[in-house]
mmCIF file of C-alpha atoms in Angstrom:
data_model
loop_
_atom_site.group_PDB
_atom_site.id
_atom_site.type_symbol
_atom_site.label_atom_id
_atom_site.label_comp_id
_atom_site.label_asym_id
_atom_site.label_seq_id
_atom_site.Cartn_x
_atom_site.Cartn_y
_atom_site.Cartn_z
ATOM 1 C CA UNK L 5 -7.742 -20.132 -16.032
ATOM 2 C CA UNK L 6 -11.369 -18.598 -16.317
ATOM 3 C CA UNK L 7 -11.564 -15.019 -18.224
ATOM 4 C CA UNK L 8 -10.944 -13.344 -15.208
ATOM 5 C CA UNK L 9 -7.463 -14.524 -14.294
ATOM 6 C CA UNK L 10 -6.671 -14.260 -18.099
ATOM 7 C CA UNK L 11 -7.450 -10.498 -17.755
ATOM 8 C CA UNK L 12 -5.568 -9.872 -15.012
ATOM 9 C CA UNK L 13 -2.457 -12.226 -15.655
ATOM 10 C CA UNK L 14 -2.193 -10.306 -18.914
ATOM 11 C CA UNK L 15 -2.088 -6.736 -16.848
ATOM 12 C CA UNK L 16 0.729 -7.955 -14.662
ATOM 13 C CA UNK L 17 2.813 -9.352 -18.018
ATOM 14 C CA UNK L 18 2.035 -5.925 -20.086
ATOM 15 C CA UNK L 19 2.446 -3.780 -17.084
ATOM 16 C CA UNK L 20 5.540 -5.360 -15.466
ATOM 17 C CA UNK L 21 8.563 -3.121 -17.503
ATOM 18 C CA UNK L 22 6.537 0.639 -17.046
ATOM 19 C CA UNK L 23 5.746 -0.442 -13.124
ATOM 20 C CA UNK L 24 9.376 -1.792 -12.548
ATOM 21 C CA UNK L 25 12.088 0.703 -15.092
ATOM 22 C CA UNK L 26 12.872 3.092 -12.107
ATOM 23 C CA UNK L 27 15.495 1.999 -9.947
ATOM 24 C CA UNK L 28 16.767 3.378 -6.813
ATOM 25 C CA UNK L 29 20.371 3.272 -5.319
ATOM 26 C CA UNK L 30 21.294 1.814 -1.629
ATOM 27 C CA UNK L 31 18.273 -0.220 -1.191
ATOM 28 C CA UNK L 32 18.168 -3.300 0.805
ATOM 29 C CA UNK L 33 15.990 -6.116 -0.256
ATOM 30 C CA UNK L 34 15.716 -9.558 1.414
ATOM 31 C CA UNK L 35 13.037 -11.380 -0.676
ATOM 32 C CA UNK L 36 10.681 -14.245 0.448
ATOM 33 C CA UNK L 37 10.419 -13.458 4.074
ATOM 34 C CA UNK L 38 7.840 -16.333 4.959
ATOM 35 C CA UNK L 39 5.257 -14.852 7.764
ATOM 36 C CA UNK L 40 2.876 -18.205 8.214
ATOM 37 C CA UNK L 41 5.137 -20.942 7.469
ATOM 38 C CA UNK L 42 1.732 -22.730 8.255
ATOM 39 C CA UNK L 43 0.096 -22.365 4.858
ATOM 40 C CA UNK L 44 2.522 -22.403 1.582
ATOM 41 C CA UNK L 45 4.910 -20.333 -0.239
ATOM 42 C CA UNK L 46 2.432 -17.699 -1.036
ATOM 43 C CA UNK L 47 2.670 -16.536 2.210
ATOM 44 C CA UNK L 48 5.708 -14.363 1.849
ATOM 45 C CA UNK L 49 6.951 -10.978 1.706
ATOM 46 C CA UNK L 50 9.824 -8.885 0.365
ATOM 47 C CA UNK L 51 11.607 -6.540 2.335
ATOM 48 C CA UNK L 52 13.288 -2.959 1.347
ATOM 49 C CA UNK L 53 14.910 -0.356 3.276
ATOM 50 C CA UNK L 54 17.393 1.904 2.952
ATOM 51 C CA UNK L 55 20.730 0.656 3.868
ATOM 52 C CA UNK L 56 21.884 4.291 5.227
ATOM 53 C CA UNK L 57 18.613 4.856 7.066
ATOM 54 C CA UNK L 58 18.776 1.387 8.751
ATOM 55 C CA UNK L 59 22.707 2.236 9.941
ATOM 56 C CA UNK L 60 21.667 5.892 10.683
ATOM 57 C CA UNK L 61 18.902 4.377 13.065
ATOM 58 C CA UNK L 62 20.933 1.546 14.561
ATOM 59 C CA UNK L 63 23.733 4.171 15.429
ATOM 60 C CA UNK L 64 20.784 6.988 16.891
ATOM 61 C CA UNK L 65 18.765 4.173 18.823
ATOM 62 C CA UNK L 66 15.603 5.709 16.469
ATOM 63 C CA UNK L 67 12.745 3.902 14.506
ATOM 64 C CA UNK L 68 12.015 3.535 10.803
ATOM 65 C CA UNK L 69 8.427 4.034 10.132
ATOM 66 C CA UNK L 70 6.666 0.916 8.355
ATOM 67 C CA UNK L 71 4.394 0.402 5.251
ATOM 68 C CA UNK L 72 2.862 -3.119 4.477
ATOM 69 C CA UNK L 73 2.280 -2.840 0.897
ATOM 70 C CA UNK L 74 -0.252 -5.551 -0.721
ATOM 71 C CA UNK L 75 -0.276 -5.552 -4.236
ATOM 72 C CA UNK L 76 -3.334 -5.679 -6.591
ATOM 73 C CA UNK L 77 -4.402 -7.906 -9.471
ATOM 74 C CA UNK L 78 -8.150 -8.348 -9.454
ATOM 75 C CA UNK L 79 -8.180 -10.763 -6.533
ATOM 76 C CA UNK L 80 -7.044 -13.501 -8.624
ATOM 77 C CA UNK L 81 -3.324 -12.456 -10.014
ATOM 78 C CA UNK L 82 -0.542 -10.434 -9.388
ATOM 79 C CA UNK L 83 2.851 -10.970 -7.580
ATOM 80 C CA UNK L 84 4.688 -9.058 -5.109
ATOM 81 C CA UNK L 85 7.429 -8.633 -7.613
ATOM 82 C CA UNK L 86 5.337 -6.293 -9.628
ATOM 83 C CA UNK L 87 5.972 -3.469 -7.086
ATOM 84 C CA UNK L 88 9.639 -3.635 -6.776
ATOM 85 C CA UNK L 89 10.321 -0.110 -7.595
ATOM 86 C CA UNK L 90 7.134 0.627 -6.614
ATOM 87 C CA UNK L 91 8.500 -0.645 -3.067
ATOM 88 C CA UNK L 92 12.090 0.727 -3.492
ATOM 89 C CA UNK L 93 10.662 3.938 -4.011
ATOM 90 C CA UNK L 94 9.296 3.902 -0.592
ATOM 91 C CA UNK L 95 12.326 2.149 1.085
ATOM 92 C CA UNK L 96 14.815 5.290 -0.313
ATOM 93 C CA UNK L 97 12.264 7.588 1.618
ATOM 94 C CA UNK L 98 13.424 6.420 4.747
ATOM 95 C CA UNK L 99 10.263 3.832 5.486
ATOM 96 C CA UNK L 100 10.394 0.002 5.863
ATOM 97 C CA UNK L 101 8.989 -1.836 3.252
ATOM 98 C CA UNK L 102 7.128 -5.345 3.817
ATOM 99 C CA UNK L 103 5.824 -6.216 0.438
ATOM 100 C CA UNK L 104 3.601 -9.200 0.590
ATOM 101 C CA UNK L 105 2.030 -11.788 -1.397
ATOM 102 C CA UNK L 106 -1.038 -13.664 -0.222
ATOM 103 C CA UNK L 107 -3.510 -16.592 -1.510
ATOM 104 C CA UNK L 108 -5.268 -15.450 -4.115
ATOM 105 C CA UNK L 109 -8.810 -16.359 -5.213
ATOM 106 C CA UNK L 110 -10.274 -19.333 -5.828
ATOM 107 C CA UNK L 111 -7.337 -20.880 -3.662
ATOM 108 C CA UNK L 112 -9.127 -18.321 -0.754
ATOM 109 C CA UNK L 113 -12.079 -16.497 -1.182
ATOM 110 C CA UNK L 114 -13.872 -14.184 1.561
ATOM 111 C CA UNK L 115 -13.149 -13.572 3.990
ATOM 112 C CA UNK L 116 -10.271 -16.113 4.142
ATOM 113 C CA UNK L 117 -8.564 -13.860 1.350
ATOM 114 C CA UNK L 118 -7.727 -11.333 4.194
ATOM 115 C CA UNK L 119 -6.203 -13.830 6.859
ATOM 116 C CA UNK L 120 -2.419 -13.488 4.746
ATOM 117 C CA UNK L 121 -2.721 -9.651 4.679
ATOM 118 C CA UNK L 122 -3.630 -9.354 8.903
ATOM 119 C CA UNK L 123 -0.875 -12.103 9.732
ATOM 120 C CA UNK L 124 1.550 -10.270 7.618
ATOM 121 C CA UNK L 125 0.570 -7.224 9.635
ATOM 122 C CA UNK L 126 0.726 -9.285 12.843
ATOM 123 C CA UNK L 127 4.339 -10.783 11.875
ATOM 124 C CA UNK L 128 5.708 -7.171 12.085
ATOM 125 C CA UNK L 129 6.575 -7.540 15.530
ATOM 126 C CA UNK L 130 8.791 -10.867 14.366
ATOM 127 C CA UNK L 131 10.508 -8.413 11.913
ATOM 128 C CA UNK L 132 11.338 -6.048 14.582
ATOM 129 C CA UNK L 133 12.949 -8.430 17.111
ATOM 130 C CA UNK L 134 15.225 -9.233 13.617
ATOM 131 C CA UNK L 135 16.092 -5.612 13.004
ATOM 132 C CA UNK L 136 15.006 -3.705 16.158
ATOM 133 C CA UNK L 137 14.446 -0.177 14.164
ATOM 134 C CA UNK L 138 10.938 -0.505 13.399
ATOM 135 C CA UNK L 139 8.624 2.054 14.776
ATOM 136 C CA UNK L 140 5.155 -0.316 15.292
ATOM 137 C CA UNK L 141 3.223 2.913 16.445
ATOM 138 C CA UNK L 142 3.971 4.051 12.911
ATOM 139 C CA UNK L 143 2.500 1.923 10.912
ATOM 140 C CA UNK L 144 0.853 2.641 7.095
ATOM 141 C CA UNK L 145 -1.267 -0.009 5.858
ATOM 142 C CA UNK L 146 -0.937 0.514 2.090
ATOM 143 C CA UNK L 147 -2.354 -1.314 -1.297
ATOM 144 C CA UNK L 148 -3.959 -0.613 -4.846
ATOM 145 C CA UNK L 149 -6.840 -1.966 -6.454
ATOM 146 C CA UNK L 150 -7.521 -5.420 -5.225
ATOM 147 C CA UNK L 151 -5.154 -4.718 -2.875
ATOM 148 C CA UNK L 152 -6.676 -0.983 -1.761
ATOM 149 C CA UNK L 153 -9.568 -3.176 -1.160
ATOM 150 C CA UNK L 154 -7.593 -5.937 1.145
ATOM 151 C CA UNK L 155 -6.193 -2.746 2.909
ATOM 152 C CA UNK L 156 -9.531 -1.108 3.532
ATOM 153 C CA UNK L 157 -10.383 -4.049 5.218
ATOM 154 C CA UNK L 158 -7.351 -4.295 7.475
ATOM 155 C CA UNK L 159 -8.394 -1.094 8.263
ATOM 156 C CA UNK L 160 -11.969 -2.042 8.861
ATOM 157 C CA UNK L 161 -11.172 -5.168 11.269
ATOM 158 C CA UNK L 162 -8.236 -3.607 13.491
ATOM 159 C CA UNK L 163 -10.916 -1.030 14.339
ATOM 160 C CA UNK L 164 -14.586 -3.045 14.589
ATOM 161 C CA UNK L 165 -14.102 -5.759 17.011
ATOM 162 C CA UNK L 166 -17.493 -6.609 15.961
ATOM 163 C CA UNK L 167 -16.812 -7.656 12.306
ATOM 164 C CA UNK L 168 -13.600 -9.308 13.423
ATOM 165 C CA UNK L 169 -16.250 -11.814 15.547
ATOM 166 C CA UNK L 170 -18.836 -11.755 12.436
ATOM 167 C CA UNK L 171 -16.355 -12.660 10.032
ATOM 168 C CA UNK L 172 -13.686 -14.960 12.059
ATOM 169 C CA UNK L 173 -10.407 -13.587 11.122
ATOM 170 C CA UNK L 174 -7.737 -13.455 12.519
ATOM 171 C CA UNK L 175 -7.379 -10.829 14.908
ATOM 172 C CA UNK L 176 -5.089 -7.573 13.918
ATOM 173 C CA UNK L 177 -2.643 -7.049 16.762
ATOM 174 C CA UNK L 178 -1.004 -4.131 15.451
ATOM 175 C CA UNK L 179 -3.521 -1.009 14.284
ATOM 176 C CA UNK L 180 -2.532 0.687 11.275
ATOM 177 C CA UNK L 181 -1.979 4.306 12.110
ATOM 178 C CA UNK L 182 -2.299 5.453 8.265
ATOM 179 C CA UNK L 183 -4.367 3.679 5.891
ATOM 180 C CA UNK L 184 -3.605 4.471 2.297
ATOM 181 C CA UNK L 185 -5.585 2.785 -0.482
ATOM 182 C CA UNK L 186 -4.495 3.343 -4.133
ATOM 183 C CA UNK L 187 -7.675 2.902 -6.918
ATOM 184 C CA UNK L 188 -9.386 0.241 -4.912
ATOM 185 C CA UNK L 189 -12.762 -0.747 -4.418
ATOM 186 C CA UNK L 190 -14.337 -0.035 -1.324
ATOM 187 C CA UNK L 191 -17.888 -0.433 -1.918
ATOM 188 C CA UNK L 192 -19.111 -3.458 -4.093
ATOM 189 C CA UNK L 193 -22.552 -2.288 -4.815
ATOM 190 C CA UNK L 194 -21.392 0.337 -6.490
ATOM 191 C CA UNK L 195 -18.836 -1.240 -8.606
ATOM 192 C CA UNK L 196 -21.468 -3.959 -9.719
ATOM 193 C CA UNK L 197 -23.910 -0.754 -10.992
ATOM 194 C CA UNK L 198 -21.264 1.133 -12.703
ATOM 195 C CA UNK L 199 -18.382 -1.195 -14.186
ATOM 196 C CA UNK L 200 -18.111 -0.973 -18.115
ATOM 197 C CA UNK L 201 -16.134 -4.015 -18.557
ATOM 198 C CA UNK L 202 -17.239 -6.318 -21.238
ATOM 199 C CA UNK L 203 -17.677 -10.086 -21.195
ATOM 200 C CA UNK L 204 -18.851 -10.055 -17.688
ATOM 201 C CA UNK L 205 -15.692 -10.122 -16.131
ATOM 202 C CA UNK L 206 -17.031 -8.724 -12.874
ATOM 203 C CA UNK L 207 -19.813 -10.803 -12.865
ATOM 204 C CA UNK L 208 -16.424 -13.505 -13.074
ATOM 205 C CA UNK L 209 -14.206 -12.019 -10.680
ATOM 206 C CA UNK L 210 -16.826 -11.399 -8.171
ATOM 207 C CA UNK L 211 -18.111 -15.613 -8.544
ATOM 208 C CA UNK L 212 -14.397 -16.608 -7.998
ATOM 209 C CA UNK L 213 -13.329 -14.370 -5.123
ATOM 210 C CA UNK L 214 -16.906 -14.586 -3.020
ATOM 211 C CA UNK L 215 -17.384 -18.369 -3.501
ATOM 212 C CA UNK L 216 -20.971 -18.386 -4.499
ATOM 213 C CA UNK L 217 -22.423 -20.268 -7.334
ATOM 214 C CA UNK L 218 -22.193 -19.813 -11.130
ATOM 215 C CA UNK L 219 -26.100 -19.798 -12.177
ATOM 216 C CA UNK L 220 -28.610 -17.548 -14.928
ATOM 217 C CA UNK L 221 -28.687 -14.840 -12.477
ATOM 218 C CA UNK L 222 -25.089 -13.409 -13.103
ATOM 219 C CA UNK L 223 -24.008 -10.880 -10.887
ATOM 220 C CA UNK L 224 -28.133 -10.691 -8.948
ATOM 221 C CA UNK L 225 -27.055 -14.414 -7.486
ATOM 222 C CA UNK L 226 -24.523 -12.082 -5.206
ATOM 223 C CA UNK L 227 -27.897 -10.822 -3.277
ATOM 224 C CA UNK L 228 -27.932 -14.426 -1.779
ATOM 225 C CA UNK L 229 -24.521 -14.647 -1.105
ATOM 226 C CA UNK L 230 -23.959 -15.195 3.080
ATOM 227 C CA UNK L 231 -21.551 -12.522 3.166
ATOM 228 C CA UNK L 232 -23.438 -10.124 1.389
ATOM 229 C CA UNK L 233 -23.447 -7.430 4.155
ATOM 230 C CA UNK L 234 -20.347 -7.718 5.028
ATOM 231 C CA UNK L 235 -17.859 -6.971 1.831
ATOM 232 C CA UNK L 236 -17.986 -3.471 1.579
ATOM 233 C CA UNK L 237 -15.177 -2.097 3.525
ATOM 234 C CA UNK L 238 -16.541 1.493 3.377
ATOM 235 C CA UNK L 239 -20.029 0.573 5.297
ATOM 236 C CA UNK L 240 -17.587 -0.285 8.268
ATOM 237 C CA UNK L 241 -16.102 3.348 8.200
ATOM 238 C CA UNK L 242 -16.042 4.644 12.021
ATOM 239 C CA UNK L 243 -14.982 7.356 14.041
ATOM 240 C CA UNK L 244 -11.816 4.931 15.154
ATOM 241 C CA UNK L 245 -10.328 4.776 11.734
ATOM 242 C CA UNK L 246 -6.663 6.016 11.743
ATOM 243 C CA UNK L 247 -5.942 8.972 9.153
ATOM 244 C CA UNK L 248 -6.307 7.789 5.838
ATOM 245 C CA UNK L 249 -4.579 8.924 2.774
ATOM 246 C CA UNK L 250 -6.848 7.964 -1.237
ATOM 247 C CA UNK L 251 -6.134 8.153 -3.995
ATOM 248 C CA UNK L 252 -8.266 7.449 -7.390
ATOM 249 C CA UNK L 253 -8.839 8.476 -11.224
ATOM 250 C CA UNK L 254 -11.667 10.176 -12.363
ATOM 251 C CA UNK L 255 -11.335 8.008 -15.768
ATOM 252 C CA UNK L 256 -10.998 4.610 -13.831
ATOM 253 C CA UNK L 257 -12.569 2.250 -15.983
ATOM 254 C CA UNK L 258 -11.945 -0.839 -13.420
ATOM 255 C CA UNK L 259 -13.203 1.242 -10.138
ATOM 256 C CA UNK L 260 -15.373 3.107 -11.189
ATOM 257 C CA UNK L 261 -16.818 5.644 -8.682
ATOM 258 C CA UNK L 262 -15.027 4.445 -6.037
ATOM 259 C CA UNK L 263 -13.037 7.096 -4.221
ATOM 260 C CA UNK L 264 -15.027 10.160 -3.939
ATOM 261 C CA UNK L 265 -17.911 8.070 -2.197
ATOM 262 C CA UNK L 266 -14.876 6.831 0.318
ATOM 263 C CA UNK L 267 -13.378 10.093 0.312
ATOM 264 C CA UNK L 268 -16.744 11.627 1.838
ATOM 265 C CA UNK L 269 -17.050 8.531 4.525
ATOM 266 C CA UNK L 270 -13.906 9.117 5.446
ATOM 267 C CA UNK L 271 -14.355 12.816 5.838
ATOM 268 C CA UNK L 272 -17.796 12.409 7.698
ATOM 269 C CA UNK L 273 -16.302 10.523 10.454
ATOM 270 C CA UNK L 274 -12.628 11.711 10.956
ATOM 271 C CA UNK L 275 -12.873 15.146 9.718
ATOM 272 C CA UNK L 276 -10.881 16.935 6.592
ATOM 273 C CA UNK L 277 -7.379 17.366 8.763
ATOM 274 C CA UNK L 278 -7.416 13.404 8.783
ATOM 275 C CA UNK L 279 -8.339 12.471 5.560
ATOM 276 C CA UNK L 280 -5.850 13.633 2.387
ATOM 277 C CA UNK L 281 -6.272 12.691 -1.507
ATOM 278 C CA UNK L 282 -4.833 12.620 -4.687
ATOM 279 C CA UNK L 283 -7.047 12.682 -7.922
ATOM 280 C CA UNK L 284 -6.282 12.696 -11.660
ATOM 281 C CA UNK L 285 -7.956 12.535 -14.576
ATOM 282 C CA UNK L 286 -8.443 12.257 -17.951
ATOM 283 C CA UNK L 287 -8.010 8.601 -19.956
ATOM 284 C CA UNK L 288 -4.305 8.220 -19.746
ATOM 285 C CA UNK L 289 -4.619 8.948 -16.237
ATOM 286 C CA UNK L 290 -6.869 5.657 -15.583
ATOM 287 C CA UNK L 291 -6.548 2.687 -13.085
ATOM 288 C CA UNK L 292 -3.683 2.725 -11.151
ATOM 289 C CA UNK L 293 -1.889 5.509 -12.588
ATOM 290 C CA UNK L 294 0.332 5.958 -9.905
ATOM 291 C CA UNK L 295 2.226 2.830 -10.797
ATOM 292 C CA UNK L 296 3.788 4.088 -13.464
ATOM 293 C CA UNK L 297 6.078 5.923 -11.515
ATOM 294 C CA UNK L 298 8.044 7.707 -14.468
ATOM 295 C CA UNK L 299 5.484 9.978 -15.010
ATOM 296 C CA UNK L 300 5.078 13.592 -13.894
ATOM 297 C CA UNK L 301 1.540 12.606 -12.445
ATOM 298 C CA UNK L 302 2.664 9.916 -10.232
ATOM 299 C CA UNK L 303 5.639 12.192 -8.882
ATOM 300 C CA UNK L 304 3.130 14.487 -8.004
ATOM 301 C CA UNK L 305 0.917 11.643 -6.430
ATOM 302 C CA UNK L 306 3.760 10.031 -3.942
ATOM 303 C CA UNK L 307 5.069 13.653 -3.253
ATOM 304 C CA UNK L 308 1.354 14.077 -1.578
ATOM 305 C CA UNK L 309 1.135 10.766 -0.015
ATOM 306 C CA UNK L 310 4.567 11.422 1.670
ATOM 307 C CA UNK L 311 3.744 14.750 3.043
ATOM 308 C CA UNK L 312 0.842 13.661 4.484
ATOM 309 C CA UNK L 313 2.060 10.754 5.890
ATOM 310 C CA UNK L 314 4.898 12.683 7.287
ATOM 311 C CA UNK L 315 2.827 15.013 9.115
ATOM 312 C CA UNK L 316 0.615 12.180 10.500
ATOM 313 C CA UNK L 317 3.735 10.310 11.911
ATOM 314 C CA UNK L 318 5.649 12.899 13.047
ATOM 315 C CA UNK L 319 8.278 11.206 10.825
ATOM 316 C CA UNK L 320 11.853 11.411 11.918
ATOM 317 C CA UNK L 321 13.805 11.883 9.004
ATOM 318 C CA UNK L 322 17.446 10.855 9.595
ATOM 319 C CA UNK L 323 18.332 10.661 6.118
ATOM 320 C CA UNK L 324 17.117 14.335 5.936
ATOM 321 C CA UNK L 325 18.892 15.153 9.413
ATOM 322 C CA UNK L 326 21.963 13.506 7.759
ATOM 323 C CA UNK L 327 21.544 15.136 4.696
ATOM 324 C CA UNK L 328 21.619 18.419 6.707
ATOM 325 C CA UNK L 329 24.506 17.717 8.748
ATOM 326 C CA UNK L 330 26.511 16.787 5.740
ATOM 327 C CA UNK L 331 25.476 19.866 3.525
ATOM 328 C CA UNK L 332 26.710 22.003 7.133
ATOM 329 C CA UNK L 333 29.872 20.595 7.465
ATOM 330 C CA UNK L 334 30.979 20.653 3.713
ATOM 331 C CA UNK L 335 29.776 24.502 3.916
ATOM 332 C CA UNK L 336 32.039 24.502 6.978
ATOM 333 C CA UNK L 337 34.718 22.822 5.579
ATOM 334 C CA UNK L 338 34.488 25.557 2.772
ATOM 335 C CA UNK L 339 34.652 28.623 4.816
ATOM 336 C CA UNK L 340 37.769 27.150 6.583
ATOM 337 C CA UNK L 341 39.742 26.296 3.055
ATOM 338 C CA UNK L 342 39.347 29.820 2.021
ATOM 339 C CA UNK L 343 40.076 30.825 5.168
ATOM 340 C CA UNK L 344 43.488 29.492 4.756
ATOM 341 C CA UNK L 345 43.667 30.294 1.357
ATOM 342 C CA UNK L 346 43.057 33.773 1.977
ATOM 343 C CA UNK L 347 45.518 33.776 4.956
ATOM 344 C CA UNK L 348 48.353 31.977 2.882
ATOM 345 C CA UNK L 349 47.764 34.743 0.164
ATOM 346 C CA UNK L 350 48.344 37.771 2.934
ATOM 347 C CA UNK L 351 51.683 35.530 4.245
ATOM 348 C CA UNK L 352 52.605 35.914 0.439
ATOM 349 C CA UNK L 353 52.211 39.353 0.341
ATOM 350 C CA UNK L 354 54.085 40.181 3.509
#
């Protein structure tokens, strides 16, 4: 393993009990859902849902929205079993999880990296023929770091026919109608001019996932990379994008100055009502805060994410409905006991 996987492999072993200590009750998972049996293993994802909302919606004849989660890990680690609760947490919401992994880097580099993450999108419509309650209108397109980046670039390619054709992917069948990238890296430039890591791991990371040569030039070789226009999700920003959700730290040390320059792309060309965030700050609060999902911050961070995504969706909530229904009828159920009760106490008095 070069530095760069070393780095990252040790994130996903430190970072594995924090991301994964919550646990959430009447959740569904079905793990290793291939969706390209044409490639390898790696081409799998996990699925979560909430075994009351899936009945609730079977019974109603309504739709679960859907989130394709891709995970992070600097392009060249990380597993889709690092977001379990991360997933679960979504699942008990009421949303259908697909949880993916994907080849990582050097096994695929750009833009081949992005073909698992599109044909997992695609394969949604398999899913639904299997379960028949998800809403494909309703779609959020979610990831962080790395994987913010991957999801950017969904984003990018279901709405530029243009860099679909430049680049030769696969084309994305079903259009995200969220996007919401967690401490990614949308603009490379930037993250070459203002990443503190030592030991030129970017300089690393950026050889291994690109594909271009090792040489004396460290990270200036990228400038004659073939690609070199092309892999910065946020130059492809349009006035198509779907409503997009960011988040970022002001303290990330990994993507640094990241989300603010998004934020205001974003803003420029779908307007504030489409385009929500969620910042923090401050040390603690640094790369992919959110994933530690114990903390008060990160409450506060999903509780934002949902009520924007909510809004966007017009999400129909039947665990809330149920909820409702259930809190009525025990109220109702009340009134009538003391009903009697008071009725059996004026019998005794007669």
């Amino acid at each position: 393993m070069n530095r760069s996987q070393v780095v990252f492999k040790a994130i996903d072993i430190f970072g594995y009990i924090p991301q994964n200590i919550t646990h959430y009750k009447g959740v569904a998972c079905v793990k290793d859902v291939a969706f390209n049996k044409s490639r390898d293993k790696y081409e799998s994802g996990d699925v979560y849902y909430s075994e009351k909302a899936m009945k609730l919606c079977k019974e109603q004849g309504k739709k679960m929205p859907v989130i394709l989660n891709i995970h992070g890990g600097g392009f060249v680690m990380g597993d889709k079993k690092c977001r379990k609760s991360y997933s679960s947490f979504w699942a008990e919401k009421g949303y259908f999880v697909f949880n993916i992994n994907y080849r990582l880097a050097p096994k695929a580099q750009f833009p081949e990296y992005l073909y698992d993450s599109i044909d997992a999108l695609n394969y949604l419509e398999e899913l639904n023929k299997y379960y028949g309650t998800l809403d494909l209108d309703k779609i959020i397109v979610m990831g962080d770091s790395s994987g913010g980046y991957s999801a950017a670039f969904v984003a990018a390619l279901a709405f530029d026919d243009d860099l679909v054709k430049t680049l030769g992917t696969p084309e994305v069948k079903l259009k995200p109608a969220v996007l919401a990238p967690f401490c990614g890296i949308y603009d490379i430039d930037t993250l070459f001019d203002n990443n503190i890591f030592p030991f030129k791991l970017v300089d690393v990371t950026a050889e291994t996932f690109l594909g271009y040569e090792h040489s004396d030039e460290g990270i200036e070789a990228i400038k004659k990379y073939k690609y070199v226009d092309y892999i910065s999700p946020m130059k492809f920003v349009n006035k198509n994008w779907c409503p997009t959700f960011i988040v970022w730290s002001n303290s990330d040390i990994i993507c640094t100055n990241q989300g603010q320059p998004f934020y205001d792309a974003l803003v420029a060309n779908l307007g504030e009502e489409n385009v929500g965030k969620f910042t923090a700050d401050g040390f603690a609060n640094n790369h992919c805060f959110h994933l530690n999902m114990a903390l008060k911050i990160s409450k506060q961070c999903f509780k934002a994410a949902d009520e924007f995504f909510r809004e966007k969706l017009k999400f129909e909530d039947v665990l809330a409905e149920a909820a409702e229904k259930e809190k009525a009828e025990k109220e109702e159920a009340e009134i009538e006991k003391a009903a009697e009760k008071e009725k059996a106490a004026q019998a005794d008095k007669n």
